Structures are given as structure tokens and as C-alpha cells.
Amino acid sequence: MPSWIGAVILSLSGLLLSLPAAGADVKARSCGEVRQAYGAKGFSLADIPYQEIAGEHLRICPQEYTCCTTEMEDKLSQQSKLEFENLVEETSHFVRTTFVSRHKKFDEFFRELLENAEKSLNDMFVRTYGMLYMQNSEVFQDLFTELKRYYTGGNVNLEEMLNDFWARLLERMFQLINPQYHFSEDYLECVSKYTDQLKPFGDVPRKLKIQVTRAFIAARTFVQGLTVGREVANRVSKVSPTPGCIRALMKMLYCPYCRGLPTVRPCSNYCLNVMKGCLANQADLDTEWNLFIDAMLLVAERLEGPFNIESVMDPIDVKISEAIMNMQENSMQVSAKVFQGCGQPKPAPALRSARSAPENFNTRFRPYNPEERPTTAAGTSLDRLVTDIKEKLKLSKKVWSALPYSICKDESMTAGTSNEEECWNGHSKARYLPEIMNDGLTNQINNPEVDVDITRPDTFIRQQIMALRVMTNKLKNAYNGNDVNFQDTSDESSGSGSGSGCMDDVCPTEFEFVTTEAPAVDPDRREVDSSAARMSDSLLSWSLICTALALQRLCR
């Protein structure tokens, strides 16, 4: 036998002897556990090998022996992206539902409050003035229409609208108390010009203007704030991870599969660095978001105190009727001054003078009993509603910078702090050593897990920051009783801008963003007390004074 044949036989014998050992080694690196976990995700098992293969084809996971094919790595990469997006949406669910549900409740309350106030006024005035009211009811209907239009975002100047209401009411009443005369449109326009000078309705229009403007400004701005918070939360919770983030997510969530360790979860600190890199722009929203929440809380304090829309709207019918009675009591003096300023009107035809008898108009107003008046709107009161909203708003502070921590503390997400030696650190099952990054985009420059371009802030997030900044500015103005949509630079003696709710020093001169507290007592109280004293000799009873001035708490 030639020597070379013997050498070949010996080589083949050695190879055959080595096969069992090799077979045993391959069996130890089976992908069975990975196949089971992969199939549980809903993927086809046709993609996955039965045993580990060389990993030179991998682009994200370590290029060592692996259970992952190229197709598997691609699919698991997309799976990690979807899971991350769902995690962010689920984790921000609380803040989103808070703004959605509270906006709905507040809006429902406010609309019902206006409906109740209009119905109450209509019922009261039909009972009190009968046909005379019904013939002129559009004046009052227009008032509530404009108030509703303002609340829903209409371009309404509250002060001008209220001035127009009183001027129109003066024109109608002037004709009713002087039915013996015929008044042309020009003459009535002249009458309306005397509204401020004559003060035919007493001090009611001025007080009501202060109360209505600041309460409506605060209420409308507050509900707009709830809308902005809702929209920002909805938009920010729908993230679009960058390619660098997707790579980091795949490496953290599914590279353990490729290494044959599907049950090993990421280390907690490893998860935090990945999430801080992926949510760096969201964390930058936090500063402006917290300022926005602070401003919402301060306006809420106003709504509970001096800008309480419920205490303004509930007795508005009583206040307007009080103004009408002032006009009745001073009708002779008012008519004489108007005739002096606008000239003597022409006598009316006989039929016209008989159409509406003055004595019908002089019917005295009888207030509702307390049990007859609507007590609440939308099944709650403003105080209870605002208290609930305030509690939820406080819980939503720092929500965006807290997202990584909220996600990574989930037991289904990480191994937890108690398993720091038995967790996936991005390379193997071992402790994660790198330090945790700080929050925000600029702090990710040295993030060891996510490739973050700190020179290119997310445009979409910057748009949300700007929206919050604009809303915070409106809330600051509302806190001071000013409507940002109607800032008047004219130098008027009143010192109040168009649409401003601040008169007679009832509002602070500047917005102290953190330290200012809403006063516990209505600033109008001193004014109301003196007004009540002046009216003590009038035909109104003490109970009517208390109701008309919305100061029932002083009468208990």
C-alpha cells in the first residue's frame, strides 16, 4: 500500500472520531429557545435557523455566533421601533387623558352655565315684565350670543360688546318710559351717547363689566390652555425615532435573541441611556411645559377666587334687573337731561302712545327663591371642577423628562435594579458600567448607546415648545385680567386697555409667575360693601341686595 494512502486513511479516521464531539457542541448552541420566543412574537419560523450560525452578516448585533439571520434582524429592528412607539404612547396616556377629559368636562360645564343663565334670565323677565320683555328680548339674546361667541374663540371685544348692550337697553327703555314721544334713529343714537354721562343704570354696568370681562377672559383662556395641553400631549406622544435610536432599541431589546438569550432583559441603567437618547428632544419640552402648568394652576386659582365665572353668571339676571329698576326710579331725571341735550322729541301718534302702558313696565321685580334657581351646571360646581383639574395638572409636571424613567421601571421592560449582574448590557449578560446621561438634547453628546445629533433639534418638538410659550403668555395676561387679543395702547383716562378685565386696581400690575397667590377675598368686596350701604334705603330687600351682588356668603 502506498504511503500516501495510509496518510489519507489516518486523516479520515481522525475526522470521523471528531464528529461526535462537534455534534455535541452544535447541540449545546441550539436556537430552540429563540425559535419559541420569536414565534411568540408572531413571526414565521422559516426565518430562523435551528442552530447558531456565523454572524458576519449582522449590522446591529455583535457579529458572533448567532441565531439571527439578516431577515430576522430587520424584522426585530422594526418590532423594536413599534414597541418603543407604543411604550411612549402608553406611558404618556395619563397626561393625554387628563387634558382630554378635563377639557371636555370644563367645556360642558361652561356651556351649560351660559345656557342656564340665559334660561334663568328669560324665565325671570317673562314672569316680571311679560310682553314688554318679549318684544325686546333680542337685546338680551344678543348679549348671550356674543358671550358664547367670545367663549368659543370669536373675535369679540367684551368691553365694547357690554357697552353696546347697555346702550341698546337704554334706547329701548327710554322709548318705553316715554311712549308719548316718537324717537328717530338719530335721536336714539344721541340718547345712547349719554349712557356714561347719565349713568341711568346706576353702578351696575361698571361692576358687571369688571366681573364679566375678567371672569370670561380667565375661563376662555383656561379652556384654551386645556386644549393646547391636550394637543401638545397628543402630538408629542407620537414619536418618530431616528435611525440611531432604532439601532439602539434593536440592540437593547432583541440582540439578546440573536445571542441565544431571549429571556434576559436589559439592565435598568442601559435602558435609561437608550431612552434618554431616543427621547432627548421630548425632555427639552419639559421646561416650557412646566411653566405652562404653573400658569394654568395660577389661572385656576383665579377661577376659584375673584374671577369665578359661576358667581358672575348665576345672578346676572338679578343684576340686570337691578339696573333696570335703577333706570325706572330715575326715569324722570334721565328723560329731562336727555331732552335738554338731544332736544325735545316729537309727540307720537295717539295709537302709538296707547300701545304700551308705562304702568306695565313699572312692574316690580320679584327674585326667584334659592331652590328655584339652577344650582350647578354639568352635574358639578366650578370649585369642585377646578380643584379636580388642579390635582391632575400638578401630577403632569415634569412628565416629559420623566418618560425614560417611567418606561425603564416597567418590570416587563428591564431586569430591574436587583438583577444588575444578570441583565443584558448591550454585549453580554453582565453588569452595565457606563454612567447615566443627564436629560435633554445637549447632554447626549457622549451618550454611549444612541448616536444623537445635538446640533439639529427636532423641528416638530420646537413647534410644540412655541405653542406652549404662546399659551403661557396668554395665561399670564388672563391671570392679570387682560385679554391678549385686545390690547389697546390708547391713553384713556380709565387706564384699562380694550378688553382688559382690570379696573380700579382690582388686578395686580404685573404677573409674578411663581410666587403670586390669588387673593382669598374678592377685591371688589370693599366696593360692594359701600354700595350695599347706599342701597339700604331703596325698595329692594336685604336678600335681593345679597343675591344681586353675588355675596350670599356675607348674608349667612
Coordinates of C-alpha atoms in Angstrom, one line a residue:
M1 CA 0.0 0.0 0.0
P2 CA 1.5 3.4 -0.9
S3 CA 2.3 5.5 2.0
W4 CA 0.1 8.4 0.9
I5 CA -3.0 6.2 1.0
G6 CA -2.2 5.3 4.6
A7 CA -1.9 9.0 5.5
V8 CA -5.4 9.7 3.9
I9 CA -6.9 6.8 5.9
L10 CA -5.4 8.1 9.2
S11 CA -6.8 11.6 8.4
L12 CA -10.3 10.3 7.7
S13 CA -10.2 8.3 10.9
G14 CA -9.3 11.4 12.9
L15 CA -12.1 13.3 11.2
L16 CA -14.7 10.6 12.0
L17 CA -13.6 10.4 15.6
S18 CA -14.1 14.2 16.0
L19 CA -17.7 14.3 14.6
P20 CA -19.5 13.2 17.8
A21 CA -17.8 15.9 19.8
A22 CA -18.6 18.5 17.2
G23 CA -22.2 17.3 17.1
A24 CA -22.4 17.7 20.8
D25 CA -21.1 21.2 20.6
V26 CA -23.6 22.3 18.0
K27 CA -26.4 20.8 20.1
A28 CA -25.3 23.0 23.0
R29 CA -25.8 26.1 20.8
S30 CA -29.3 25.2 19.7
C31 CA -31.7 28.1 18.7
G32 CA -34.7 26.2 20.1
E33 CA -35.5 28.7 22.9
V34 CA -35.0 31.6 20.5
R35 CA -37.3 30.0 17.9
Q36 CA -40.0 29.7 20.6
A37 CA -39.7 33.3 21.6
Y38 CA -39.5 34.5 18.0
G39 CA -42.6 32.6 17.0
A40 CA -44.5 34.0 20.1
K41 CA -44.0 37.4 18.5
G42 CA -46.0 36.3 15.5
F43 CA -43.0 35.8 13.1
S44 CA -42.6 32.9 10.7
L45 CA -40.1 30.3 12.0
A46 CA -38.9 29.8 8.4
D47 CA -36.6 32.8 9.0
I48 CA -34.8 31.3 12.0
P49 CA -32.1 28.6 12.0
Y50 CA -32.2 25.6 14.3
Q51 CA -28.6 26.1 15.4
E52 CA -26.3 29.1 15.7
I53 CA -24.6 30.3 12.6
A54 CA -21.7 32.7 11.9
G55 CA -22.8 36.3 12.4
E56 CA -20.7 38.3 9.9
H57 CA -23.9 39.3 8.2
L58 CA -25.3 41.2 11.2
R59 CA -25.3 45.0 11.0
I60 CA -26.5 45.9 14.5
C61 CA -25.9 43.0 16.9
P62 CA -22.5 41.6 17.8
Q63 CA -21.0 39.7 14.8
E64 CA -20.5 36.5 16.7
Y65 CA -22.2 33.1 16.5
T66 CA -25.9 33.9 16.3
C67 CA -29.5 32.7 16.0
C68 CA -30.4 35.7 13.8
T69 CA -30.4 35.8 10.0
T70 CA -30.4 39.1 8.1
E71 CA -34.2 38.9 7.7
M72 CA -34.7 38.3 11.4
E73 CA -32.5 41.3 12.4
D74 CA -34.5 43.5 10.0
K75 CA -37.9 42.3 11.4
L76 CA -36.8 42.6 15.0
S77 CA -35.5 46.0 14.3
Q78 CA -38.9 47.1 13.1
Q79 CA -40.5 45.3 16.0
S80 CA -38.4 47.3 18.5
K81 CA -39.4 50.6 16.8
L82 CA -43.1 49.7 17.0
E83 CA -42.8 48.6 20.7
F84 CA -40.9 51.8 21.5
E85 CA -43.6 54.0 19.9
N86 CA -46.3 52.1 21.8
L87 CA -44.4 52.4 25.1
V88 CA -44.2 56.1 24.8
E89 CA -47.8 56.4 23.9
E90 CA -48.9 54.2 26.8
T91 CA -46.6 55.9 29.3
S92 CA -48.0 59.3 28.4
H93 CA -51.6 58.0 28.4
F94 CA -52.3 59.6 31.8
V95 CA -51.3 63.1 30.8
R96 CA -53.2 62.8 27.5
T97 CA -56.4 61.5 29.1
T98 CA -56.2 64.2 31.8
F99 CA -56.3 67.0 29.3
V100 CA -58.9 65.3 27.1
S101 CA -61.3 64.5 29.9
R102 CA -60.9 67.7 31.8
H103 CA -61.2 69.9 28.7
K104 CA -64.5 68.0 27.9
K105 CA -65.8 68.5 31.4
F106 CA -64.9 72.2 31.7
D107 CA -66.3 72.9 28.3
E108 CA -69.5 71.1 29.1
F109 CA -69.8 73.0 32.4
F110 CA -69.2 76.4 30.9
R111 CA -71.7 75.9 28.0
E112 CA -74.3 74.6 30.4
L113 CA -73.6 77.5 32.8
L114 CA -74.3 80.0 30.0
E115 CA -77.4 78.1 28.9
N116 CA -78.7 78.1 32.5
A117 CA -78.0 81.8 32.9
E118 CA -79.8 82.7 29.7
K119 CA -82.8 80.5 30.5
S120 CA -83.0 81.9 34.1
L121 CA -83.0 85.5 32.8
N122 CA -85.6 84.7 30.2
D123 CA -87.9 82.9 32.6
M124 CA -87.5 85.7 35.2
F125 CA -88.1 88.5 32.8
V126 CA -91.1 86.9 31.2
R127 CA -92.6 86.5 34.6
T128 CA -91.7 90.0 35.7
Y129 CA -92.2 92.2 32.6
G130 CA -94.3 90.0 30.3
M131 CA -94.9 91.2 26.8
L132 CA -92.7 94.2 27.2
Y133 CA -89.7 91.9 27.7
M134 CA -90.7 89.6 24.9
Q135 CA -91.0 92.5 22.5
N136 CA -87.4 93.5 23.3
S137 CA -85.9 90.1 24.2
E138 CA -83.4 90.1 21.3
V139 CA -81.3 92.7 23.2
F140 CA -80.7 90.1 25.9
Q141 CA -80.5 87.2 23.5
D142 CA -77.7 89.1 21.6
L143 CA -75.8 89.6 24.8
F144 CA -75.7 85.8 25.5
T145 CA -75.0 85.1 21.8
E146 CA -71.9 87.4 22.0
L147 CA -70.8 85.9 25.3
K148 CA -71.0 82.4 23.8
R149 CA -69.2 83.6 20.6
Y150 CA -66.4 85.0 22.8
Y151 CA -66.0 81.8 24.7
T152 CA -65.7 79.7 21.5
G153 CA -62.9 81.9 20.2
G154 CA -64.8 84.6 18.4
N155 CA -63.3 88.0 17.8
V156 CA -65.4 89.8 20.4
N157 CA -64.2 92.8 22.4
L158 CA -66.0 92.1 25.7
E159 CA -66.0 95.8 26.9
E160 CA -67.3 97.1 23.7
M161 CA -69.9 94.4 23.5
L162 CA -71.1 95.2 27.0
N163 CA -71.2 98.9 26.4
D164 CA -73.3 98.2 23.3
F165 CA -75.7 96.1 25.3
W166 CA -76.3 98.9 27.9
A167 CA -76.6 101.5 25.1
R168 CA -79.2 99.4 23.3
L169 CA -81.1 98.7 26.6
L170 CA -81.1 102.4 27.3
E171 CA -82.6 103.2 23.9
R172 CA -85.4 100.6 24.4
M173 CA -86.2 101.6 27.9
F174 CA -86.1 105.3 27.0
Q175 CA -88.8 104.7 24.5
L176 CA -90.9 102.6 26.9
I177 CA -90.8 105.2 29.7
N178 CA -91.6 107.9 27.2
P179 CA -94.3 106.3 25.0
Q180 CA -95.9 109.7 24.3
Y181 CA -93.0 110.6 22.1
H182 CA -91.7 109.4 18.7
F183 CA -87.9 109.0 18.5
S184 CA -86.0 108.8 15.3
E185 CA -82.8 106.7 14.8
D186 CA -80.7 109.8 15.1
Y187 CA -82.4 110.8 18.3
L188 CA -81.9 107.4 19.8
E189 CA -78.2 107.4 18.8
C190 CA -77.9 110.7 20.7
V191 CA -79.6 109.1 23.7
S192 CA -77.1 106.2 23.7
K193 CA -74.2 108.7 23.8
Y194 CA -75.4 109.9 27.2
T195 CA -75.1 106.4 28.8
D196 CA -71.8 107.1 30.5
Q197 CA -72.7 110.7 31.5
L198 CA -76.2 109.9 32.9
K199 CA -75.4 106.6 34.5
P200 CA -79.1 105.6 34.1
F201 CA -78.5 102.1 35.3
G202 CA -76.5 103.1 38.4
D203 CA -73.2 101.4 39.1
V204 CA -74.3 98.0 37.8
P205 CA -72.9 98.3 34.3
R206 CA -69.4 99.2 35.6
K207 CA -69.3 96.5 38.2
L208 CA -70.7 93.9 35.8
K209 CA -68.2 94.9 33.1
I210 CA -65.3 94.2 35.6
Q211 CA -66.7 90.9 36.7
V212 CA -67.8 89.6 33.3
T213 CA -64.6 90.6 31.4
R214 CA -62.1 89.2 33.8
A215 CA -64.2 86.0 34.5
F216 CA -64.8 85.3 30.8
I217 CA -61.1 86.1 29.9
A218 CA -59.9 83.7 32.6
A219 CA -62.4 80.9 31.7
R220 CA -61.9 81.1 28.0
T221 CA -58.1 81.2 28.4
F222 CA -58.2 78.3 30.8
V223 CA -60.2 76.1 28.4
Q224 CA -57.8 77.2 25.6
G225 CA -54.9 76.1 27.8
L226 CA -56.6 72.7 28.3
T227 CA -56.9 72.5 24.5
V228 CA -53.3 73.3 23.9
G229 CA -52.1 70.9 26.6
R230 CA -54.3 68.2 25.0
E231 CA -52.9 68.8 21.5
V232 CA -49.3 69.1 22.6
A233 CA -49.6 65.8 24.7
N234 CA -51.2 64.0 21.8
R235 CA -48.6 65.2 19.3
V236 CA -45.5 64.6 21.5
S237 CA -46.7 61.1 22.5
K238 CA -46.5 60.1 18.8
V239 CA -42.7 59.8 18.4
S240 CA -40.8 59.1 15.2
P241 CA -37.5 57.5 16.3
T242 CA -34.3 58.4 14.4
P243 CA -32.2 55.7 12.7
G244 CA -29.7 56.0 15.5
C245 CA -32.5 55.4 18.0
I246 CA -33.8 52.4 16.1
R247 CA -30.4 50.8 16.1
A248 CA -30.0 51.4 19.9
L249 CA -33.5 50.0 20.5
M250 CA -32.8 46.8 18.5
K251 CA -29.5 46.3 20.2
M252 CA -31.2 46.6 23.6
L253 CA -34.4 44.7 23.1
Y254 CA -33.6 42.0 20.6
C255 CA -29.9 41.4 20.3
P256 CA -30.3 39.1 23.3
Y257 CA -32.4 36.9 20.9
C258 CA -29.5 36.8 18.4
R259 CA -27.1 35.8 21.2
G260 CA -29.4 32.9 22.2
L261 CA -30.6 34.8 25.4
P262 CA -34.3 35.7 24.7
T263 CA -35.3 35.7 28.4
V264 CA -32.5 38.1 29.5
R265 CA -33.8 41.6 29.9
P266 CA -31.9 44.9 29.6
C267 CA -30.1 46.4 32.5
S268 CA -32.0 49.3 34.0
N269 CA -29.3 51.9 33.5
Y270 CA -28.7 50.7 30.0
C271 CA -32.4 51.2 29.3
L272 CA -32.2 54.7 30.7
N273 CA -29.3 55.8 28.5
V274 CA -31.1 54.4 25.4
M275 CA -34.4 56.1 26.3
K276 CA -32.7 59.4 27.2
G277 CA -31.0 59.4 23.8
C278 CA -34.2 58.5 21.9
L279 CA -36.3 61.0 23.9
A280 CA -33.8 63.8 24.2
N281 CA -36.0 66.3 22.3
Q282 CA -39.0 65.4 24.3
A283 CA -37.1 66.1 27.5
D284 CA -36.3 69.6 26.2
L285 CA -40.1 70.3 26.1
D286 CA -40.2 69.9 29.9
T287 CA -39.1 73.4 30.9
E288 CA -41.8 75.2 28.8
W289 CA -44.3 72.5 29.8
N290 CA -43.7 73.1 33.5
L291 CA -44.1 76.9 33.0
F292 CA -47.3 76.3 31.2
I293 CA -48.6 74.1 34.0
D294 CA -47.7 76.7 36.6
A295 CA -49.6 79.3 34.6
M296 CA -52.6 77.0 34.3
L297 CA -52.6 76.5 38.1
L298 CA -52.4 80.2 38.8
V299 CA -55.4 80.9 36.5
A300 CA -57.2 78.1 38.2
E301 CA -56.7 79.9 41.5
R302 CA -58.2 83.0 39.9
L303 CA -61.2 80.9 38.8
E304 CA -61.7 79.7 42.3
G305 CA -61.4 83.3 43.7
P306 CA -62.1 86.7 42.2
F307 CA -62.6 85.5 38.6
N308 CA -65.2 82.9 39.5
I309 CA -67.4 82.7 36.3
E310 CA -70.1 80.8 38.2
S311 CA -70.6 83.6 40.7
V312 CA -70.8 86.1 37.9
M313 CA -73.2 84.2 35.6
D314 CA -75.6 82.7 38.1
P315 CA -77.0 86.0 39.4
I316 CA -76.6 88.0 36.1
D317 CA -80.3 88.2 35.7
V318 CA -80.7 89.7 39.1
K319 CA -78.0 92.3 38.4
I320 CA -79.5 93.3 35.1
S321 CA -82.9 93.6 36.7
E322 CA -81.4 95.8 39.4
A323 CA -80.0 98.1 36.7
I324 CA -83.5 98.3 35.1
M325 CA -85.0 99.3 38.4
N326 CA -82.4 102.0 38.8
M327 CA -83.5 103.3 35.4
Q328 CA -87.2 103.2 36.4
E329 CA -86.5 105.1 39.6
N330 CA -84.5 107.8 37.8
S331 CA -86.6 107.9 34.7
M332 CA -87.8 111.5 35.1
Q333 CA -84.3 112.9 35.7
V334 CA -82.8 110.8 32.9
S335 CA -85.5 112.0 30.4
A336 CA -85.1 115.6 31.4
K337 CA -81.4 115.5 30.9
V338 CA -81.7 113.7 27.5
F339 CA -84.3 116.2 26.3
Q340 CA -82.0 119.0 27.3
G341 CA -79.0 117.5 25.5
C342 CA -80.7 116.0 22.4
G343 CA -83.7 118.3 22.0
Q344 CA -87.4 118.0 22.6
P345 CA -88.8 114.9 20.7
K346 CA -91.9 114.9 18.5
P347 CA -95.2 113.7 20.0
A348 CA -96.2 110.2 19.0
P349 CA -99.4 109.4 17.2
A350 CA -102.3 108.5 19.6
L351 CA -102.2 104.9 18.7
R352 CA -98.5 104.6 19.4
S353 CA -98.9 106.1 22.9
A354 CA -101.6 103.6 23.8
R355 CA -99.6 100.6 22.6
S356 CA -97.6 100.1 25.8
A357 CA -98.8 101.5 29.1
P358 CA -96.0 102.7 31.4
E359 CA -97.6 101.1 34.4
N360 CA -96.9 97.7 32.9
F361 CA -93.2 98.5 32.6
N362 CA -93.1 99.6 36.2
T363 CA -93.9 96.1 37.5
R364 CA -91.5 95.4 40.3
F365 CA -89.0 92.6 40.1
R366 CA -89.6 89.5 42.3
P367 CA -86.5 87.3 42.6
Y368 CA -86.5 83.6 42.5
N369 CA -86.4 81.6 45.7
P370 CA -83.0 79.9 46.1
E371 CA -84.5 76.5 45.4
E372 CA -85.9 77.7 42.1
R373 CA -82.5 78.8 40.7
P374 CA -80.2 76.2 39.0
T375 CA -77.6 75.2 41.5
T376 CA -74.9 73.7 39.2
A377 CA -74.0 73.1 35.6
A378 CA -72.9 69.7 34.2
G379 CA -73.6 68.0 37.5
T380 CA -70.8 69.8 39.3
S381 CA -69.7 73.2 40.6
L382 CA -66.8 75.4 39.4
D383 CA -65.0 74.9 42.7
R384 CA -65.1 71.1 42.5
L385 CA -64.2 71.1 38.8
V386 CA -61.2 73.4 39.2
T387 CA -60.0 71.5 42.3
D388 CA -60.0 68.3 40.4
I389 CA -58.2 69.8 37.4
K390 CA -55.6 71.4 39.6
E391 CA -54.8 68.0 41.2
K392 CA -54.3 66.4 37.8
L393 CA -52.3 69.3 36.4
K394 CA -49.8 69.0 39.3
L395 CA -49.3 65.3 38.6
S396 CA -48.4 66.1 34.9
K397 CA -45.4 68.3 35.7
K398 CA -42.0 67.0 34.5
V399 CA -43.9 64.3 32.6
W400 CA -41.6 64.5 29.5
S401 CA -38.2 64.3 31.3
A402 CA -39.7 61.5 33.4
L403 CA -40.6 59.4 30.4
P404 CA -37.3 57.4 30.3
Y405 CA -37.7 56.6 34.0
S406 CA -41.3 55.6 33.6
I407 CA -40.6 53.3 30.7
C408 CA -37.5 51.7 32.2
K409 CA -39.0 51.0 35.6
D410 CA -41.6 48.7 34.0
E411 CA -40.8 45.1 35.1
S412 CA -41.6 43.8 31.6
M413 CA -39.1 46.1 30.1
T414 CA -35.9 45.7 32.2
A415 CA -34.3 43.3 34.6
G416 CA -34.7 45.7 37.5
T417 CA -32.1 47.1 39.9
S418 CA -32.0 43.8 41.8
N419 CA -30.5 41.9 38.8
E420 CA -27.6 44.1 37.8
E421 CA -25.3 41.2 37.2
E422 CA -27.8 39.1 35.3
C423 CA -29.0 41.6 32.7
W424 CA -28.2 42.4 29.1
N425 CA -25.7 45.3 28.8
G426 CA -25.7 45.5 25.0
H427 CA -22.9 42.9 24.6
S428 CA -23.5 40.1 27.0
K429 CA -25.2 39.1 30.2
A430 CA -23.3 41.2 32.7
R431 CA -23.4 44.5 34.7
Y432 CA -23.8 47.7 32.8
L433 CA -20.9 50.1 33.6
P434 CA -21.4 53.4 31.7
E435 CA -22.8 56.4 33.7
I436 CA -26.4 57.6 33.1
M437 CA -26.7 60.7 30.9
N438 CA -28.5 63.8 32.1
D439 CA -31.8 64.9 30.4
G440 CA -32.1 66.9 27.2
L441 CA -30.5 67.1 23.8
T442 CA -27.2 68.8 24.6
N443 CA -26.5 66.2 27.3
Q444 CA -26.5 63.4 24.8
I445 CA -23.2 64.3 23.2
N446 CA -21.4 61.5 25.0
N447 CA -24.3 59.0 25.1
P448 CA -22.7 55.6 24.7
E449 CA -25.8 53.9 23.3
V450 CA -27.5 56.3 20.9
D451 CA -26.0 58.4 18.2
V452 CA -27.7 61.8 18.7
D453 CA -27.1 64.8 16.6
I454 CA -27.2 67.6 19.2
T455 CA -26.8 70.3 16.5
R456 CA -30.2 69.6 15.0
P457 CA -33.1 70.0 17.4
D458 CA -36.3 68.3 16.4
T459 CA -38.4 70.9 14.5
F460 CA -41.7 69.3 15.5
I461 CA -40.8 69.5 19.2
R462 CA -39.7 73.1 18.8
Q463 CA -43.1 73.9 17.3
Q464 CA -44.8 72.4 20.4
I465 CA -42.5 74.4 22.7
M466 CA -43.5 77.6 20.8
A467 CA -47.2 76.7 21.2
L468 CA -46.8 76.3 24.9
R469 CA -44.9 79.6 25.2
V470 CA -47.6 81.5 23.4
M471 CA -50.3 79.9 25.6
T472 CA -48.3 80.6 28.7
N473 CA -48.2 84.3 27.8
K474 CA -52.0 84.3 27.3
L475 CA -52.4 82.7 30.7
K476 CA -50.2 85.4 32.2
N477 CA -52.5 88.0 30.7
A478 CA -55.6 86.2 31.9
Y479 CA -54.2 86.0 35.4
N480 CA -54.0 89.8 35.4
G481 CA -57.5 90.1 33.9
N482 CA -56.2 91.1 30.4
D483 CA -57.3 89.7 27.1
V484 CA -54.2 89.3 24.9
N485 CA -56.3 89.6 21.8
F486 CA -57.4 93.1 22.6
Q487 CA -54.5 95.2 23.9
D488 CA -55.2 98.9 23.5
T489 CA -52.3 101.3 23.5
S490 CA -54.5 104.4 23.6
D491 CA -54.1 106.7 26.6
E492 CA -57.5 106.7 28.1
S493 CA -58.3 108.1 31.5
S494 CA -59.6 104.7 32.7
G495 CA -56.2 103.3 32.2
S496 CA -57.6 100.0 31.0
G497 CA -56.9 98.5 27.6
S498 CA -59.6 97.4 25.3
G499 CA -60.8 94.0 26.5
S500 CA -59.0 94.4 29.8
G501 CA -60.7 93.0 32.9
C502 CA -58.5 95.1 35.3
M503 CA -60.2 98.3 36.6
D504 CA -59.8 100.3 39.7
D505 CA -56.7 98.4 40.8
V506 CA -58.6 95.1 41.1
C507 CA -55.8 93.3 39.3
P508 CA -52.0 93.1 40.1
T509 CA -49.8 95.4 37.9
E510 CA -47.6 92.5 36.9
F511 CA -47.6 88.8 36.7
E512 CA -45.4 87.2 39.4
F513 CA -45.1 83.8 37.8
V514 CA -44.2 81.6 40.7
T515 CA -44.8 83.5 43.9
T516 CA -48.1 85.4 43.3
E517 CA -51.1 83.9 45.1
A518 CA -54.7 84.6 44.2
P519 CA -56.3 86.7 46.9
A520 CA -58.6 84.9 49.2
V521 CA -61.1 87.7 49.3
D522 CA -62.7 89.4 46.3
P523 CA -61.0 92.8 45.7
D524 CA -64.5 94.2 44.9
R525 CA -65.7 93.5 48.4
R526 CA -64.9 96.9 49.8
E527 CA -66.7 98.5 46.9
V528 CA -69.7 96.2 47.3
D529 CA -69.9 96.9 51.0
S530 CA -70.3 100.6 50.4
S531 CA -72.7 100.0 47.5
A532 CA -74.9 97.9 49.8
A533 CA -74.9 100.7 52.4
R534 CA -76.1 103.2 49.8
M535 CA -78.9 100.9 48.7
S536 CA -80.2 100.1 52.1
D537 CA -82.9 102.7 51.9
S538 CA -84.1 101.5 48.4
L539 CA -87.2 99.5 47.6
L540 CA -85.0 96.3 47.4
S541 CA -84.9 93.9 50.3
W542 CA -81.7 92.9 52.0
S543 CA -82.0 89.4 50.5
L544 CA -82.2 90.9 47.0
I545 CA -79.1 93.0 47.6
C546 CA -77.2 89.9 48.6
T547 CA -78.4 88.0 45.6
A548 CA -77.8 90.8 43.2
L549 CA -74.3 91.3 44.3
A550 CA -73.4 87.6 44.4
L551 CA -72.4 87.9 48.1
Q552 CA -74.7 85.3 49.7
R553 CA -71.7 84.3 51.8
L554 CA -71.9 87.7 53.6
C555 CA -75.6 87.2 54.4
R556 CA -75.2 83.8 56.2

